[in-house]
PDB file of C-alpha atoms and ligand atoms in Angstrom:
ATOM      1  CA  MET A   1      28.087-118.676 -29.647  1.00  0.00           C
ATOM      2  CA  ASN A   2      29.028-119.009 -33.212  1.00  0.00           C
ATOM      3  CA  HIS A   3      25.699-117.855 -34.741  1.00  0.00           C
ATOM      4  CA  ILE A   4      25.806-115.252 -37.435  1.00  0.00           C
ATOM      5  CA  THR A   5      23.193-112.443 -37.516  1.00  0.00           C
ATOM      6  CA  LEU A   6      22.840-110.402 -40.700  1.00  0.00           C
ATOM      7  CA  ALA A   7      20.903-106.998 -40.626  1.00  0.00           C
ATOM      8  CA  LEU A   8      18.908-106.120 -43.680  1.00  0.00           C
ATOM      9  CA  SER A   9      16.105-103.621 -44.387  1.00  0.00           C
ATOM     10  CA  LYS A  10      12.999-104.674 -46.262  1.00  0.00           C
ATOM     11  CA  GLY A  11      12.460-103.677 -49.799  1.00  0.00           C
ATOM     12  CA  ARG A  12      15.219-103.210 -52.408  1.00  0.00           C
ATOM     13  CA  ILE A  13      18.168-104.015 -50.170  1.00  0.00           C
ATOM     14  CA  PHE A  14      16.594-107.244 -49.009  1.00  0.00           C
ATOM     15  CA  ASP A  15      15.558-108.207 -52.534  1.00  0.00           C
ATOM     16  CA  GLU A  16      18.959-107.384 -54.137  1.00  0.00           C
ATOM     17  CA  THR A  17      20.907-109.199 -51.333  1.00  0.00           C
ATOM     18  CA  LEU A  18      18.932-112.433 -51.772  1.00  0.00           C
ATOM     19  CA  PRO A  19      21.040-113.604 -54.842  1.00  0.00           C
ATOM     20  CA  LEU A  20      24.271-112.859 -52.962  1.00  0.00           C
ATOM     21  CA  LEU A  21      22.995-114.884 -49.955  1.00  0.00           C
ATOM     22  CA  LYS A  22      22.159-117.682 -52.390  1.00  0.00           C
ATOM     23  CA  ALA A  23      25.767-117.658 -53.762  1.00  0.00           C
ATOM     24  CA  ALA A  24      26.796-118.178 -50.047  1.00  0.00           C
ATOM     25  CA  GLY A  25      24.438-121.184 -49.754  1.00  0.00           C
ATOM     26  CA  ILE A  26      21.985-119.144 -47.564  1.00  0.00           C
ATOM     27  CA  GLU A  27      18.265-119.055 -48.246  1.00  0.00           C
ATOM     28  CA  VAL A  28      15.936-117.016 -46.151  1.00  0.00           C
ATOM     29  CA  LEU A  29      12.933-119.223 -45.138  1.00  0.00           C
ATOM     30  CA  GLU A  30      10.342-116.485 -44.852  1.00  0.00           C
ATOM     31  CA  ASP A  31       9.173-113.648 -46.938  1.00  0.00           C
ATOM     32  CA  PRO A  32       9.484-110.410 -45.054  1.00  0.00           C
ATOM     33  CA  GLU A  33       6.549-108.859 -47.039  1.00  0.00           C
ATOM     34  CA  LYS A  34       4.270-111.589 -45.819  1.00  0.00           C
ATOM     35  CA  SER A  35       5.580-112.452 -42.292  1.00  0.00           C
ATOM     36  CA  ARG A  36       5.456-110.129 -39.299  1.00  0.00           C
ATOM     37  CA  LYS A  37       8.555-111.730 -37.798  1.00  0.00           C
ATOM     38  CA  LEU A  38      11.603-109.449 -37.365  1.00  0.00           C
ATOM     39  CA  ILE A  39      13.959-112.507 -37.044  1.00  0.00           C
ATOM     40  CA  LEU A  40      13.987-114.661 -40.069  1.00  0.00           C
ATOM     41  CA  PRO A  41      15.437-118.102 -40.085  1.00  0.00           C
ATOM     42  CA  THR A  42      17.526-119.389 -43.012  1.00  0.00           C
ATOM     43  CA  ASN A  43      18.315-122.834 -44.303  1.00  0.00           C
ATOM     44  CA  GLN A  44      21.539-122.693 -42.267  1.00  0.00           C
ATOM     45  CA  PRO A  45      20.790-123.335 -38.520  1.00  0.00           C
ATOM     46  CA  GLY A  46      23.751-120.966 -37.641  1.00  0.00           C
ATOM     47  CA  VAL A  47      22.607-117.967 -39.682  1.00  0.00           C
ATOM     48  CA  ARG A  48      19.627-115.560 -39.189  1.00  0.00           C
ATOM     49  CA  VAL A  49      18.412-112.353 -40.779  1.00  0.00           C
ATOM     50  CA  VAL A  50      17.134-109.476 -38.640  1.00  0.00           C
ATOM     51  CA  LEU A  51      14.972-106.839 -40.330  1.00  0.00           C
ATOM     52  CA  VAL A  52      15.627-103.308 -39.245  1.00  0.00           C
ATOM     53  CA  ARG A  53      14.952 -99.832 -40.700  1.00  0.00           C
ATOM     54  CA  ALA A  54      17.505 -98.993 -43.504  1.00  0.00           C
ATOM     55  CA  THR A  55      18.879 -96.077 -41.302  1.00  0.00           C
ATOM     56  CA  ASP A  56      19.377 -98.509 -38.313  1.00  0.00           C
ATOM     57  CA  VAL A  57      21.542-101.079 -40.175  1.00  0.00           C
ATOM     58  CA  PRO A  58      24.974 -99.305 -39.413  1.00  0.00           C
ATOM     59  CA  THR A  59      23.892 -98.886 -35.771  1.00  0.00           C
ATOM     60  CA  TYR A  60      23.070-102.561 -35.350  1.00  0.00           C
ATOM     61  CA  VAL A  61      26.364-103.697 -36.754  1.00  0.00           C
ATOM     62  CA  GLN A  62      28.497-101.054 -35.053  1.00  0.00           C
ATOM     63  CA  TYR A  63      27.160-102.101 -31.577  1.00  0.00           C
ATOM     64  CA  GLY A  64      27.078-105.834 -32.282  1.00  0.00           C
ATOM     65  CA  GLY A  65      23.266-106.285 -32.495  1.00  0.00           C
ATOM     66  CA  ALA A  66      24.145-107.908 -35.908  1.00  0.00           C
ATOM     67  CA  ASP A  67      27.469-109.289 -37.050  1.00  0.00           C
ATOM     68  CA  LEU A  68      26.983-108.149 -40.628  1.00  0.00           C
ATOM     69  CA  GLY A  69      24.588-105.893 -42.597  1.00  0.00           C
ATOM     70  CA  VAL A  70      23.887-104.472 -46.012  1.00  0.00           C
ATOM     71  CA  THR A  71      23.436-100.695 -46.113  1.00  0.00           C
ATOM     72  CA  GLY A  72      23.455 -97.900 -48.717  1.00  0.00           C
ATOM     73  CA  LEU A  73      26.544 -95.772 -48.905  1.00  0.00           C
ATOM     74  CA  ASP A  74      24.280 -92.761 -48.362  1.00  0.00           C
ATOM     75  CA  THR A  75      23.083 -94.184 -45.000  1.00  0.00           C
ATOM     76  CA  LEU A  76      26.540 -95.323 -44.049  1.00  0.00           C
ATOM     77  CA  ILE A  77      28.158 -91.856 -44.606  1.00  0.00           C
ATOM     78  CA  GLU A  78      25.248 -90.003 -42.897  1.00  0.00           C
ATOM     79  CA  HIS A  79      25.585 -92.353 -39.893  1.00  0.00           C
ATOM     80  CA  GLY A  80      29.320 -91.534 -39.742  1.00  0.00           C
ATOM     81  CA  LYS A  81      28.571 -87.779 -39.719  1.00  0.00           C
ATOM     82  CA  ASP A  82      25.735 -88.132 -37.135  1.00  0.00           C
ATOM     83  CA  TRP A  83      28.092 -89.742 -34.660  1.00  0.00           C
ATOM     84  CA  GLY A  84      30.707 -87.037 -35.073  1.00  0.00           C
ATOM     85  CA  GLY A  85      33.397 -89.227 -36.655  1.00  0.00           C
ATOM     86  CA  ALA A  86      32.885 -92.067 -34.195  1.00  0.00           C
ATOM     87  CA  GLY A  87      30.212 -93.360 -36.474  1.00  0.00           C
ATOM     88  CA  SER A  88      32.413 -95.777 -38.421  1.00  0.00           C
ATOM     89  CA  ALA A  89      34.533 -96.939 -35.360  1.00  0.00           C
ATOM     90  CA  GLY A  90      34.180-100.721 -35.183  1.00  0.00           C
ATOM     91  CA  LEU A  91      32.593-101.035 -38.703  1.00  0.00           C
ATOM     92  CA  TYR A  92      34.539-102.935 -41.249  1.00  0.00           C
ATOM     93  CA  GLN A  93      33.554-102.203 -44.830  1.00  0.00           C
ATOM     94  CA  PRO A  94      34.981-104.956 -46.978  1.00  0.00           C
ATOM     95  CA  LEU A  95      32.733-104.834 -50.099  1.00  0.00           C
ATOM     96  CA  ASP A  96      30.933-102.612 -52.554  1.00  0.00           C
ATOM     97  CA  LEU A  97      28.058-104.993 -53.433  1.00  0.00           C
ATOM     98  CA  GLN A  98      27.096-102.929 -56.431  1.00  0.00           C
ATOM     99  CA  ILE A  99      23.415-103.268 -55.672  1.00  0.00           C
ATOM    100  CA  ALA A 100      20.675-100.684 -55.020  1.00  0.00           C
ATOM    101  CA  LYS A 101      22.569 -98.254 -57.148  1.00  0.00           C
ATOM    102  CA  CYS A 102      21.514 -94.549 -57.335  1.00  0.00           C
ATOM    103  CA  ARG A 103      23.032 -91.096 -56.759  1.00  0.00           C
ATOM    104  CA  ILE A 104      22.644 -88.345 -54.294  1.00  0.00           C
ATOM    105  CA  SER A 105      21.664 -85.126 -56.104  1.00  0.00           C
ATOM    106  CA  VAL A 106      20.394 -81.623 -55.606  1.00  0.00           C
ATOM    107  CA  ALA A 107      17.055 -80.890 -57.256  1.00  0.00           C
ATOM    108  CA  VAL A 108      15.002 -77.819 -57.541  1.00  0.00           C
ATOM    109  CA  ARG A 109      11.716 -76.618 -59.169  1.00  0.00           C
ATOM    110  CA  ALA A 110      12.135 -76.410 -62.900  1.00  0.00           C
ATOM    111  CA  ASP A 111      11.321 -72.605 -62.617  1.00  0.00           C
ATOM    112  CA  PHE A 112      13.944 -71.940 -59.832  1.00  0.00           C
ATOM    113  CA  ASP A 113      17.246 -70.200 -60.851  1.00  0.00           C
ATOM    114  CA  TYR A 114      19.671 -72.347 -58.948  1.00  0.00           C
ATOM    115  CA  ALA A 115      22.665 -71.192 -60.901  1.00  0.00           C
ATOM    116  CA  GLY A 116      21.750 -67.534 -60.226  1.00  0.00           C
ATOM    117  CA  VAL A 117      21.469 -68.152 -56.348  1.00  0.00           C
ATOM    118  CA  VAL A 118      24.794 -69.863 -56.329  1.00  0.00           C
ATOM    119  CA  ARG A 119      26.413 -67.160 -58.523  1.00  0.00           C
ATOM    120  CA  GLN A 120      25.091 -64.323 -56.335  1.00  0.00           C
ATOM    121  CA  GLY A 121      25.967 -66.076 -52.995  1.00  0.00           C
ATOM    122  CA  SER A 122      22.337 -65.880 -51.807  1.00  0.00           C
ATOM    123  CA  ARG A 123      21.221 -68.088 -49.029  1.00  0.00           C
ATOM    124  CA  LEU A 124      19.542 -71.406 -50.175  1.00  0.00           C
ATOM    125  CA  ARG A 125      16.915 -73.318 -48.208  1.00  0.00           C
ATOM    126  CA  VAL A 126      17.599 -77.054 -48.536  1.00  0.00           C
ATOM    127  CA  ALA A 127      15.380 -79.809 -47.304  1.00  0.00           C
ATOM    128  CA  THR A 128      16.894 -83.332 -46.840  1.00  0.00           C
ATOM    129  CA  LYS A 129      17.175 -86.586 -44.921  1.00  0.00           C
ATOM    130  CA  TYR A 130      20.973 -86.171 -45.512  1.00  0.00           C
ATOM    131  CA  VAL A 131      21.827 -83.113 -43.429  1.00  0.00           C
ATOM    132  CA  GLY A 132      25.463 -84.089 -42.932  1.00  0.00           C
ATOM    133  CA  ILE A 133      26.170 -84.816 -46.603  1.00  0.00           C
ATOM    134  CA  ALA A 134      24.385 -81.758 -47.709  1.00  0.00           C
ATOM    135  CA  ARG A 135      26.177 -79.519 -45.164  1.00  0.00           C
ATOM    136  CA  GLU A 136      29.566 -80.739 -46.305  1.00  0.00           C
ATOM    137  CA  PHE A 137      28.644 -80.439 -49.997  1.00  0.00           C
ATOM    138  CA  PHE A 138      27.407 -76.844 -49.879  1.00  0.00           C
ATOM    139  CA  ALA A 139      30.182 -75.789 -47.567  1.00  0.00           C
ATOM    140  CA  ALA A 140      32.766 -76.981 -50.021  1.00  0.00           C
ATOM    141  CA  LYS A 141      30.969 -74.992 -52.705  1.00  0.00           C
ATOM    142  CA  GLY A 142      30.849 -71.950 -50.539  1.00  0.00           C
ATOM    143  CA  VAL A 143      27.057 -71.803 -50.620  1.00  0.00           C
ATOM    144  CA  HIS A 144      25.231 -70.589 -47.556  1.00  0.00           C
ATOM    145  CA  VAL A 145      22.424 -72.960 -46.661  1.00  0.00           C
ATOM    146  CA  ASP A 146      19.616 -73.297 -44.198  1.00  0.00           C
ATOM    147  CA  LEU A 147      19.142 -77.037 -43.782  1.00  0.00           C
ATOM    148  CA  ILE A 148      15.691 -78.467 -42.954  1.00  0.00           C
ATOM    149  CA  LYS A 149      15.654 -82.058 -41.819  1.00  0.00           C
ATOM    150  CA  LEU A 150      12.928 -84.350 -43.255  1.00  0.00           C
ATOM    151  CA  TYR A 151      12.353 -87.982 -42.891  1.00  0.00           C
ATOM    152  CA  GLY A 152      10.666 -88.706 -46.306  1.00  0.00           C
ATOM    153  CA  SER A 153       8.837 -87.342 -49.355  1.00  0.00           C
ATOM    154  CA  MET A 154      11.567 -84.755 -49.894  1.00  0.00           C
ATOM    155  CA  GLU A 155      10.094 -84.004 -53.318  1.00  0.00           C
ATOM    156  CA  LEU A 156       7.288 -82.152 -51.690  1.00  0.00           C
ATOM    157  CA  ALA A 157       9.418 -79.510 -50.088  1.00  0.00           C
ATOM    158  CA  PRO A 158      10.154 -77.257 -53.118  1.00  0.00           C
ATOM    159  CA  LEU A 159       6.513 -77.684 -54.318  1.00  0.00           C
ATOM    160  CA  THR A 160       5.008 -76.401 -51.063  1.00  0.00           C
ATOM    161  CA  GLY A 161       7.577 -73.563 -50.527  1.00  0.00           C
ATOM    162  CA  LEU A 162       9.054 -75.315 -47.554  1.00  0.00           C
ATOM    163  CA  ALA A 163      12.563 -75.261 -49.307  1.00  0.00           C
ATOM    164  CA  ASP A 164      14.206 -74.011 -52.437  1.00  0.00           C
ATOM    165  CA  ALA A 165      16.113 -77.281 -53.072  1.00  0.00           C
ATOM    166  CA  ILE A 166      16.318 -80.833 -51.951  1.00  0.00           C
ATOM    167  CA  VAL A 167      19.172 -83.221 -51.519  1.00  0.00           C
ATOM    168  CA  ASP A 168      17.819 -86.750 -52.211  1.00  0.00           C
ATOM    169  CA  LEU A 169      18.476 -89.983 -53.980  1.00  0.00           C
ATOM    170  CA  VAL A 170      17.700 -90.281 -57.633  1.00  0.00           C
ATOM    171  CA  SER A 171      17.779 -93.400 -59.606  1.00  0.00           C
ATOM    172  CA  THR A 172      15.665 -93.349 -62.822  1.00  0.00           C
ATOM    173  CA  GLY A 173      14.730 -89.676 -62.274  1.00  0.00           C
ATOM    174  CA  ASN A 174      11.113 -90.506 -62.709  1.00  0.00           C
ATOM    175  CA  THR A 175      10.040 -89.240 -59.284  1.00  0.00           C
ATOM    176  CA  LEU A 176      11.695 -85.844 -59.945  1.00  0.00           C
ATOM    177  CA  LYS A 177      10.075 -85.636 -63.381  1.00  0.00           C
ATOM    178  CA  ALA A 178       6.574 -86.514 -62.005  1.00  0.00           C
ATOM    179  CA  ASN A 179       6.871 -83.594 -59.533  1.00  0.00           C
ATOM    180  CA  GLN A 180       8.302 -81.035 -61.995  1.00  0.00           C
ATOM    181  CA  LEU A 181      11.718 -80.981 -60.392  1.00  0.00           C
ATOM    182  CA  VAL A 182      15.051 -80.948 -62.091  1.00  0.00           C
ATOM    183  CA  GLU A 183      18.419 -82.342 -60.961  1.00  0.00           C
ATOM    184  CA  VAL A 184      21.008 -79.521 -60.847  1.00  0.00           C
ATOM    185  CA  GLU A 185      23.995 -81.247 -59.252  1.00  0.00           C
ATOM    186  CA  ARG A 186      25.241 -84.719 -58.763  1.00  0.00           C
ATOM    187  CA  ILE A 187      26.763 -84.982 -55.327  1.00  0.00           C
ATOM    188  CA  MET A 188      27.886 -88.655 -55.423  1.00  0.00           C
ATOM    189  CA  ASP A 189      27.244 -92.126 -56.794  1.00  0.00           C
ATOM    190  CA  ILE A 190      25.670 -94.608 -54.323  1.00  0.00           C
ATOM    191  CA  SER A 191      25.583 -98.353 -54.054  1.00  0.00           C
ATOM    192  CA  SER A 192      25.212-100.723 -51.138  1.00  0.00           C
ATOM    193  CA  ARG A 193      27.988-101.970 -48.877  1.00  0.00           C
ATOM    194  CA  LEU A 194      28.571-104.940 -46.746  1.00  0.00           C
ATOM    195  CA  VAL A 195      29.440-103.830 -43.279  1.00  0.00           C
ATOM    196  CA  VAL A 196      30.903-106.165 -40.600  1.00  0.00           C
ATOM    197  CA  ASN A 197      31.276-105.731 -36.852  1.00  0.00           C
ATOM    198  CA  GLN A 198      35.030-105.791 -36.221  1.00  0.00           C
ATOM    199  CA  ALA A 199      34.848-107.839 -32.989  1.00  0.00           C
ATOM    200  CA  SER A 200      32.581-110.367 -34.750  1.00  0.00           C
ATOM    201  CA  LEU A 201      35.048-110.597 -37.617  1.00  0.00           C
ATOM    202  CA  LYS A 202      37.756-111.586 -34.976  1.00  0.00           C
ATOM    203  CA  LEU A 203      35.625-113.954 -32.936  1.00  0.00           C
ATOM    204  CA  LYS A 204      33.707-115.592 -35.807  1.00  0.00           C
ATOM    205  CA  GLN A 205      36.343-115.276 -38.542  1.00  0.00           C
ATOM    206  CA  GLN A 206      35.669-118.528 -40.435  1.00  0.00           C
ATOM    207  CA  PRO A 207      31.828-118.267 -41.055  1.00  0.00           C
ATOM    208  CA  ILE A 208      32.111-114.470 -41.772  1.00  0.00           C
ATOM    209  CA  ARG A 209      35.028-114.900 -44.160  1.00  0.00           C
ATOM    210  CA  GLN A 210      33.078-117.543 -45.994  1.00  0.00           C
ATOM    211  CA  ILE A 211      30.168-115.150 -46.449  1.00  0.00           C
ATOM    212  CA  ILE A 212      32.406-112.278 -47.600  1.00  0.00           C
ATOM    213  CA  ASP A 213      34.141-114.503 -50.102  1.00  0.00           C
ATOM    214  CA  ALA A 214      30.946-115.915 -51.521  1.00  0.00           C
ATOM    215  CA  PHE A 215      29.477-112.341 -51.838  1.00  0.00           C
ATOM    216  CA  ALA A 216      32.699-111.151 -53.487  1.00  0.00           C
ATOM    217  CA  GLY A 217      32.495-113.929 -56.045  1.00  0.00           C
ATOM    218  CA  ALA A 218      28.892-113.186 -56.831  1.00  0.00           C
ATOM    219  CA  ILE A 219      29.043-109.301 -57.180  1.00  0.00           C
ATOM    220  CA  GLY A 220      27.700-108.015 -60.490  1.00  0.00           C
ATOM    221  CA  LYS A 221      26.531-111.453 -61.570  1.00  0.00           C
ATOM    222  CA  ASN A 222      22.763-111.083 -61.180  1.00  0.00           C
TER     223      ASN A 222
HETATM  224  O1  PRT B 301      11.613 -96.218 -47.194  1.00  0.00           O
HETATM  225  P1  PRT B 301      11.964 -96.169 -45.775  1.00  0.00           P
HETATM  226  O2  PRT B 301      11.837 -94.842 -45.244  1.00  0.00           O
HETATM  227  O3  PRT B 301      11.533 -97.319 -45.000  1.00  0.00           O
HETATM  228  O4  PRT B 301      13.514 -96.415 -45.726  1.00  0.00           O
HETATM  229  P2  PRT B 301      14.607 -95.975 -46.742  1.00  0.00           P
HETATM  230  O5  PRT B 301      14.044 -95.014 -47.720  1.00  0.00           O
HETATM  231  O6  PRT B 301      15.798 -95.623 -45.936  1.00  0.00           O
HETATM  232  O7  PRT B 301      14.906 -97.374 -47.411  1.00  0.00           O
HETATM  233  P3  PRT B 301      14.740 -97.770 -48.907  1.00  0.00           P
HETATM  234  O8  PRT B 301      14.562 -99.340 -48.883  1.00  0.00           O
HETATM  235  O9  PRT B 301      13.769 -97.038 -49.636  1.00  0.00           O
HETATM  236  O10 PRT B 301      16.222 -97.468 -49.434  1.00  0.00           O
HETATM  237  C1  PRT B 301      17.282 -98.184 -48.957  1.00  0.00           C
HETATM  238  C2  PRT B 301      18.532 -97.827 -49.767  1.00  0.00           C
HETATM  239  O11 PRT B 301      18.338 -98.172 -51.187  1.00  0.00           O
HETATM  240  C3  PRT B 301      18.910 -96.344 -49.889  1.00  0.00           C
HETATM  241  O12 PRT B 301      19.554 -95.942 -48.636  1.00  0.00           O
HETATM  242  C4  PRT B 301      19.771 -96.273 -51.113  1.00  0.00           C
HETATM  243  O13 PRT B 301      21.110 -96.540 -50.881  1.00  0.00           O
HETATM  244  C5  PRT B 301      19.151 -97.401 -51.961  1.00  0.00           C
HETATM  245  N1  PRT B 301      18.354 -96.749 -53.098  1.00  0.00           N
HETATM  246  C6  PRT B 301      18.628 -96.997 -54.445  1.00  0.00           C
HETATM  247  C7  PRT B 301      17.338 -95.984 -53.057  1.00  0.00           C
HETATM  248  C8  PRT B 301      16.932 -95.717 -54.414  1.00  0.00           C
HETATM  249  N2  PRT B 301      17.698 -96.406 -55.257  1.00  0.00           N
HETATM  250  C9  PRT B 301      15.817 -94.806 -54.650  1.00  0.00           C
HETATM  251  N3  PRT B 301      15.481 -94.507 -55.854  1.00  0.00           N
HETATM  252  N4  PRT B 301      16.630 -95.453 -52.083  1.00  0.00           N
HETATM  253  C10 PRT B 301      15.553 -94.594 -52.332  1.00  0.00           C
HETATM  254  N5  PRT B 301      15.134 -94.328 -53.567  1.00  0.00           N
HETATM  255  C11 PRT B 301      13.995 -93.320 -53.619  1.00  0.00           C
HETATM  256  C12 PRT B 301      14.374 -91.899 -53.665  1.00  0.00           C
HETATM  257  O14 PRT B 301      14.584 -91.431 -52.262  1.00  0.00           O
HETATM  258  C13 PRT B 301      13.329 -91.126 -54.382  1.00  0.00           C
HETATM  259  O15 PRT B 301      12.225 -90.927 -53.518  1.00  0.00           O
HETATM  260  O16 PRT B 301      13.347 -93.458 -54.913  1.00  0.00           O
HETATM  261  C14 PRT B 301      12.834 -92.168 -55.353  1.00  0.00           C
HETATM  262  C15 PRT B 301      13.614 -91.866 -56.646  1.00  0.00           C
HETATM  263  O17 PRT B 301      13.687 -92.959 -57.493  1.00  0.00           O
HETATM  264  P4  PRT B 301      13.599 -92.612 -59.119  1.00  0.00           P
HETATM  265  O18 PRT B 301      13.771 -94.008 -59.767  1.00  0.00           O
HETATM  266  O19 PRT B 301      12.169 -92.205 -59.394  1.00  0.00           O
HETATM  267  O20 PRT B 301      14.664 -91.692 -59.477  1.00  0.00           O
HETATM  268 MG1   MG B 302      12.502 -95.290 -49.083  1.00  0.00          MG
END
């Protein structure tokens, strides 16, 4: 079967991948915000889009539930750490698509003395969805942390006393500002990546290469 399955998450990644798909001559025939379908047909009979949770994209592509996918570098790195190093096995990462750009940062309440805690070597309670990235970042700094795993609304944690700090994605900074939080460290810059199942790349080389090349030519042009 030479069908191509592309895994995308609804929202910004879907929206920002559409122009790249268009450059590859692929048009998605249904709007995921209106349809309840999880498998969306395209104008190309051999190409379909599957809608999965953002954090599930690397898993789908790694295990061949999809041939390709688009995922944030944050999600990709955390996926790799979750699976103890085996997380990126079989995942080929050919392109930085330069979409859905943001950064992973540490933020605290404006009245919290983060520099003082770091200087004195006190323990820091950190709430985050990115436990692996946070653990590695603070270990490298020599800061002792208690990590609290959350699945969303990280900004609430310092406001309710659940944590001293959060590790979360920041793009405009408006969400932090609206919640009286300040960014105290920038951990890394993030953009979305094309990921490809390595076996698919061998078995379906021609159609996958065509998509990679079309995406490569369209990067940064929207
Ligand atoms: O939302 P859901 O729980 O379903 O899934 P998700 O949050 O994993 O998916 P989604 O679609 O929100 O994010 C998918 C990917 O988009 C992320 O993995 C990032 O790589 C990328 N991305 C880019 C962002 C942002 N920018 C971003 N600003 N993802 C999330 N945000 C959130 C951030 O978590 C914070 O709550 O937006 C808020 C901050 O935005 P500003 O502009 O106020 O700073
Ligand atoms: Mg989200």
